[in-house]
Coordinates of N, CA and C in Angstrom, one line a residue:
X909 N 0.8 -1.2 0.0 CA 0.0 0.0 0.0 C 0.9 1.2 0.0
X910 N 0.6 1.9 -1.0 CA 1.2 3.2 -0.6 C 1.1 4.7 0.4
X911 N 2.2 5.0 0.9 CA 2.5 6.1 1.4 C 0.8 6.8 1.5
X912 N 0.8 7.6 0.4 CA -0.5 8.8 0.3 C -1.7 8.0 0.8
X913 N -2.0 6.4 0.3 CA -3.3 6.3 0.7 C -3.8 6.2 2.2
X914 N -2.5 5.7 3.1 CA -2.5 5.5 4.1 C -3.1 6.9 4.6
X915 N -2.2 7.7 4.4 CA -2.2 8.9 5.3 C -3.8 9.9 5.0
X916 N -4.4 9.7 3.3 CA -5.5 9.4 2.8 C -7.2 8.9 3.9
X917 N -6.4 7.5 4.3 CA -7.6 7.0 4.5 C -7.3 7.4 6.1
X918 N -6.8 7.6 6.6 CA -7.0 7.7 8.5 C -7.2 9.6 8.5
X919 N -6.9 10.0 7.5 CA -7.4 11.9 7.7 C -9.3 11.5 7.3
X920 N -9.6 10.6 6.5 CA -10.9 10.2 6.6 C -11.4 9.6 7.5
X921 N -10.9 8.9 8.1 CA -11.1 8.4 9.2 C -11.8 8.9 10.0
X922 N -11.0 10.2 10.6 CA -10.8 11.2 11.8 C -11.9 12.1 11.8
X923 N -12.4 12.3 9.9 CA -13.5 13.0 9.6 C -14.8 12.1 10.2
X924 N -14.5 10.8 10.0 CA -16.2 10.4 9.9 C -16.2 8.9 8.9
X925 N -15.3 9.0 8.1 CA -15.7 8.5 6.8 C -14.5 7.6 6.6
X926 N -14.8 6.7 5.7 CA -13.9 5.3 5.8 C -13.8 4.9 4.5
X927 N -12.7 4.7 3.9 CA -12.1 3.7 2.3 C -11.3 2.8 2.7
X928 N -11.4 1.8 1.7 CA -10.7 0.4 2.2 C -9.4 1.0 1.9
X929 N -8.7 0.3 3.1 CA -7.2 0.0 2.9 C -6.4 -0.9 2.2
X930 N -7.2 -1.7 1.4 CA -6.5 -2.9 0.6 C -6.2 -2.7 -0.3
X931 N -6.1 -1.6 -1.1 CA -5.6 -0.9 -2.6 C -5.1 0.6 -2.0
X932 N -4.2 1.0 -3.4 CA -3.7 2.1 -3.4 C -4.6 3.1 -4.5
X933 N -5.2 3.8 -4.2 CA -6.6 4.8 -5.2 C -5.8 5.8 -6.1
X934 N -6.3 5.9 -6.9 CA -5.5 7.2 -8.1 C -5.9 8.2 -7.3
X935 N -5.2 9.0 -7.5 CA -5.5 10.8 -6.8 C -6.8 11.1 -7.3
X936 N -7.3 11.3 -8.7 CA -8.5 11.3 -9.1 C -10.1 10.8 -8.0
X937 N -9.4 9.5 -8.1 CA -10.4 8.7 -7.1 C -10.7 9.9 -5.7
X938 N -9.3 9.3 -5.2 CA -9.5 9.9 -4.0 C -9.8 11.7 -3.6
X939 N -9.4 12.5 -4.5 CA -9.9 13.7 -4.7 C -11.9 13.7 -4.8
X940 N -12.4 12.8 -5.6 CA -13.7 13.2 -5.4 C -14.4 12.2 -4.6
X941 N -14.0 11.4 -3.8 CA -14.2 11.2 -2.8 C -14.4 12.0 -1.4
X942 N -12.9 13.2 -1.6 CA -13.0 13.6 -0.4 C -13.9 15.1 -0.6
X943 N -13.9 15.5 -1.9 CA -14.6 16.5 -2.4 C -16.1 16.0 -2.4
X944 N -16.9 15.2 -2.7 CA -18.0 14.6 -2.7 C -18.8 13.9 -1.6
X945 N -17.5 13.6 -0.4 CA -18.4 12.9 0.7 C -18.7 11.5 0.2
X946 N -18.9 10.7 1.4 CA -19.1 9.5 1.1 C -20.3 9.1 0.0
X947 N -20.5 8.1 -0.8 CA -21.8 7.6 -1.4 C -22.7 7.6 -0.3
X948 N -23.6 8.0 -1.3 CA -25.5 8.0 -0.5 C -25.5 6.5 -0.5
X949 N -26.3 5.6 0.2 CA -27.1 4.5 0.2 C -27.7 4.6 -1.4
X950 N -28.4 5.4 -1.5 CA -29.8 5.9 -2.8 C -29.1 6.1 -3.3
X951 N -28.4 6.5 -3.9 CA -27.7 7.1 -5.2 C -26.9 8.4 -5.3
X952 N -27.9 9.6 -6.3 CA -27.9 10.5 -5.9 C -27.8 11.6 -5.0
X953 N -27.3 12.5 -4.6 CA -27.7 13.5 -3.5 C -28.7 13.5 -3.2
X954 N -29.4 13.5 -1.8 CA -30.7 14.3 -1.7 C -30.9 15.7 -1.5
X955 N -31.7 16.2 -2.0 CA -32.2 17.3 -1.7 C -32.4 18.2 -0.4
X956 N -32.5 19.4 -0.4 CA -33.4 19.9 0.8 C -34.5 19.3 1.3
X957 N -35.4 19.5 0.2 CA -36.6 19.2 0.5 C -36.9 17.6 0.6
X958 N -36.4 17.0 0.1 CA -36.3 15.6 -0.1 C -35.9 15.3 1.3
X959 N -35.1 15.7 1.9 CA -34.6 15.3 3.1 C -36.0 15.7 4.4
X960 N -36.3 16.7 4.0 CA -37.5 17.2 4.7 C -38.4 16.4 4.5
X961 N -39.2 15.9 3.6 CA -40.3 15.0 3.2 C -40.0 13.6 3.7
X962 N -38.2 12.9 3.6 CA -38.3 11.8 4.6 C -38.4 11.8 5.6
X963 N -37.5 12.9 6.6 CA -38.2 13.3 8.0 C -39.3 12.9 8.3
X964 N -40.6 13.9 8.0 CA -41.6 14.3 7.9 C -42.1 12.3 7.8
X965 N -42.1 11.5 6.6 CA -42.8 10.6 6.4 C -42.4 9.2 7.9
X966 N -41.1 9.8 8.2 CA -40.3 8.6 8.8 C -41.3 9.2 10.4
X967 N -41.4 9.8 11.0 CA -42.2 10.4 11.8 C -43.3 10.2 12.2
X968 N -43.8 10.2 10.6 CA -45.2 9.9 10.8 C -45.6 8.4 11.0
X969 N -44.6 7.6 10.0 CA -45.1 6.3 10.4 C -44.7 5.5 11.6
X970 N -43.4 6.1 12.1 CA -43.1 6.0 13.4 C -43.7 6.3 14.7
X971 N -44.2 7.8 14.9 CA -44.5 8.0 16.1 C -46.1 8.2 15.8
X972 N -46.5 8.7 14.9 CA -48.0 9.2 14.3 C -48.3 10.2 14.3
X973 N -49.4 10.5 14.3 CA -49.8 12.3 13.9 C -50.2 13.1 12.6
X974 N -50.2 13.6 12.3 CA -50.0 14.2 10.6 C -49.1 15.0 10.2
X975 N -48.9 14.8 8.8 CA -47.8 15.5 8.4 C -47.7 16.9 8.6
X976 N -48.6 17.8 8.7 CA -48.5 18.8 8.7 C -48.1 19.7 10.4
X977 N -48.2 18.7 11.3 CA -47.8 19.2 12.7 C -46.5 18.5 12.6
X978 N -45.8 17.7 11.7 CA -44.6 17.4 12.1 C -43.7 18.4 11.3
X979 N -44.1 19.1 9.9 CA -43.4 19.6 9.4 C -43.4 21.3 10.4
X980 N -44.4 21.6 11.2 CA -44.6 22.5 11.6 C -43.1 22.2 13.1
X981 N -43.6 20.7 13.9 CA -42.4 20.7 14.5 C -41.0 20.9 14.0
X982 N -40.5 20.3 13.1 CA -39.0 20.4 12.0 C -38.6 21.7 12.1
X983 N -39.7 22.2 11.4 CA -39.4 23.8 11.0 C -38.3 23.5 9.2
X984 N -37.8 24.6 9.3 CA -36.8 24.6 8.1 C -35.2 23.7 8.2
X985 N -35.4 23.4 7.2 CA -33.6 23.0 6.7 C -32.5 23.9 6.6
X986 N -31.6 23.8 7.4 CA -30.9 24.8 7.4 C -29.5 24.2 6.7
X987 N -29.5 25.1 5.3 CA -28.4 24.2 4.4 C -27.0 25.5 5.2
X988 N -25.9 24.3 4.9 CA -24.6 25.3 5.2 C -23.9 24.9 4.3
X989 N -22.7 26.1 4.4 CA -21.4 25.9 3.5 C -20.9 24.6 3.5
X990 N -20.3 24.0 2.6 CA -19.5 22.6 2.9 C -18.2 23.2 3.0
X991 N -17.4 24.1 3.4 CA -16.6 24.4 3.5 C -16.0 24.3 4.9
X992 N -17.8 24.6 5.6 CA -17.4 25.4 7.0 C -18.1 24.0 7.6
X993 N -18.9 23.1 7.0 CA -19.4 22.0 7.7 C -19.3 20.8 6.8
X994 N -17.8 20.2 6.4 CA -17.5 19.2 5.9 C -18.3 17.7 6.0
X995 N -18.8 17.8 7.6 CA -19.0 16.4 7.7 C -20.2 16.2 7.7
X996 N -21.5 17.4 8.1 CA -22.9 17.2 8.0 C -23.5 18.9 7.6
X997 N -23.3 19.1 6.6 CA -23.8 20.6 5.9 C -25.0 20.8 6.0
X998 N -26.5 20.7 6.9 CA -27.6 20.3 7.1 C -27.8 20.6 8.8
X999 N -29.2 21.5 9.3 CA -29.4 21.7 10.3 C -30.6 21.7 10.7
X1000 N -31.1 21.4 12.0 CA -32.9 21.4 12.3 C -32.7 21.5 13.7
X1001 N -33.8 22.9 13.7 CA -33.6 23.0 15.3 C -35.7 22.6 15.3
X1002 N -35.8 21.7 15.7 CA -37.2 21.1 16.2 C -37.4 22.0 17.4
X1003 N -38.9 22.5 17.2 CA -39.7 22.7 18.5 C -41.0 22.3 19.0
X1004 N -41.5 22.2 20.0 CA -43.1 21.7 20.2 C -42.8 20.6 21.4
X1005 N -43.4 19.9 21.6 CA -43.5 19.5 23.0 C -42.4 18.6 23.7
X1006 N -42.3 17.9 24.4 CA -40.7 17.5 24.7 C -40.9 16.3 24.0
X1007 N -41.8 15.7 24.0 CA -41.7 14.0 23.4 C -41.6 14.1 21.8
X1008 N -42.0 15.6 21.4 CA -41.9 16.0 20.0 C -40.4 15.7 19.3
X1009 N -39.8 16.8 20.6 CA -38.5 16.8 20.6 C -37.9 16.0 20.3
X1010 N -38.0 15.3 21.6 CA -37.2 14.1 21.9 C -37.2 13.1 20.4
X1011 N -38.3 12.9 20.3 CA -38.3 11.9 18.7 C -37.6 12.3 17.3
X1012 N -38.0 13.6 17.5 CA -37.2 14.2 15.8 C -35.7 14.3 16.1
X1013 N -35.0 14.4 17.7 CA -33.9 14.7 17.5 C -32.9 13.0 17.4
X1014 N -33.8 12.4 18.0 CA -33.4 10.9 18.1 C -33.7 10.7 16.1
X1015 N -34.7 10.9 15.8 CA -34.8 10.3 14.0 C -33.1 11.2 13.2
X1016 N -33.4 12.3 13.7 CA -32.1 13.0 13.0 C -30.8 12.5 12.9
X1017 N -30.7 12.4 14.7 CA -29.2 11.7 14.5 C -29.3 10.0 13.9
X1018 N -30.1 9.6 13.8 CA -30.1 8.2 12.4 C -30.1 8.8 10.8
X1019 N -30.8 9.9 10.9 CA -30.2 10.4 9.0 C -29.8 10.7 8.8
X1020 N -28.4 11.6 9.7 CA -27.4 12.1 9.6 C -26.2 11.3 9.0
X1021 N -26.6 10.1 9.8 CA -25.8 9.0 9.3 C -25.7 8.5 8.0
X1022 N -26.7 8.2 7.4 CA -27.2 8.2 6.1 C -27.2 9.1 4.9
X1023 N -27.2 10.2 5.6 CA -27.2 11.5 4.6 C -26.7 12.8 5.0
X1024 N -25.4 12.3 5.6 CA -24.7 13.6 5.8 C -24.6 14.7 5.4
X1025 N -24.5 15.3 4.2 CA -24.5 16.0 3.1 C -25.7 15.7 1.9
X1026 N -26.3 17.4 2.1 CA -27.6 17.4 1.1 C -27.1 18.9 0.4
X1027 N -27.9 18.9 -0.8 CA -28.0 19.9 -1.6 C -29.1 20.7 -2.2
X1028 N -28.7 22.0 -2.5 CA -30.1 22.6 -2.3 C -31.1 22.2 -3.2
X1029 N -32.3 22.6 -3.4 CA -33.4 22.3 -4.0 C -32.9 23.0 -5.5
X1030 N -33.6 22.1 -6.3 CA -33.1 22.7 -7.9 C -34.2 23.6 -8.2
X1031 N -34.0 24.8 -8.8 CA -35.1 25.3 -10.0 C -35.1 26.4 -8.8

């Protein structure tokens, strides 16, 4: 293995994020890797709002209620720089009652996982 990837994969590491050690990656590779953030599960980037509407759905069939008091608890998506927030560019400050709370902030830290990095809404 070489030198760069080593030093490569444990600076990812430290971030969050993990490449196998068992090959040495062309710079190419590893440049849009580290420029891109790990692969989604889904494919694609998700969206703002995309990210909002699984919230929103994951909520509803979890805890219950309607959609429209959960999107009211969420509130807005708060996109950031990926500059200044490399590892999760995405923010939700939930408000409404404590079990409200307590549930959206417990669902969040599980998508964060999955979807660290979102991008804004097109059009």
């Amino acid at each position: 293995m070489c030198q760069k990837s080593v030093e490569d994969a444990l600076s990812l590491f430290a971030q969050g994020r993990t490449m196998p050690l068992s090959r040495c990656f062309s710079q190419p590779v590893l440049a849009d890797r580290v420029a891109n953030g790990p692969p989604s599960r889904h494919g694609a980037a998700m969206t703002v709002s995309e990210l909002q509407d699984l919230l929103i759905a994951m909520l509803v069939r979890r805890i219950g209620g309607n959609r429209r008091r959960w999107r009211i608890v969420l509130g807005p998506v708060r996109l950031h720089d990926r500059a200044t927030h490399p590892l999760c560019n995405w923010s939700i400050s939930p408000t409404g009652t404590a079990g409200e709370v307590d549930a959206a902030e417990h669902l969040l830290d599980t998508v964060r996982l999955d979807h660290p990095l979102v991008t804004a809404d097109r059009g």
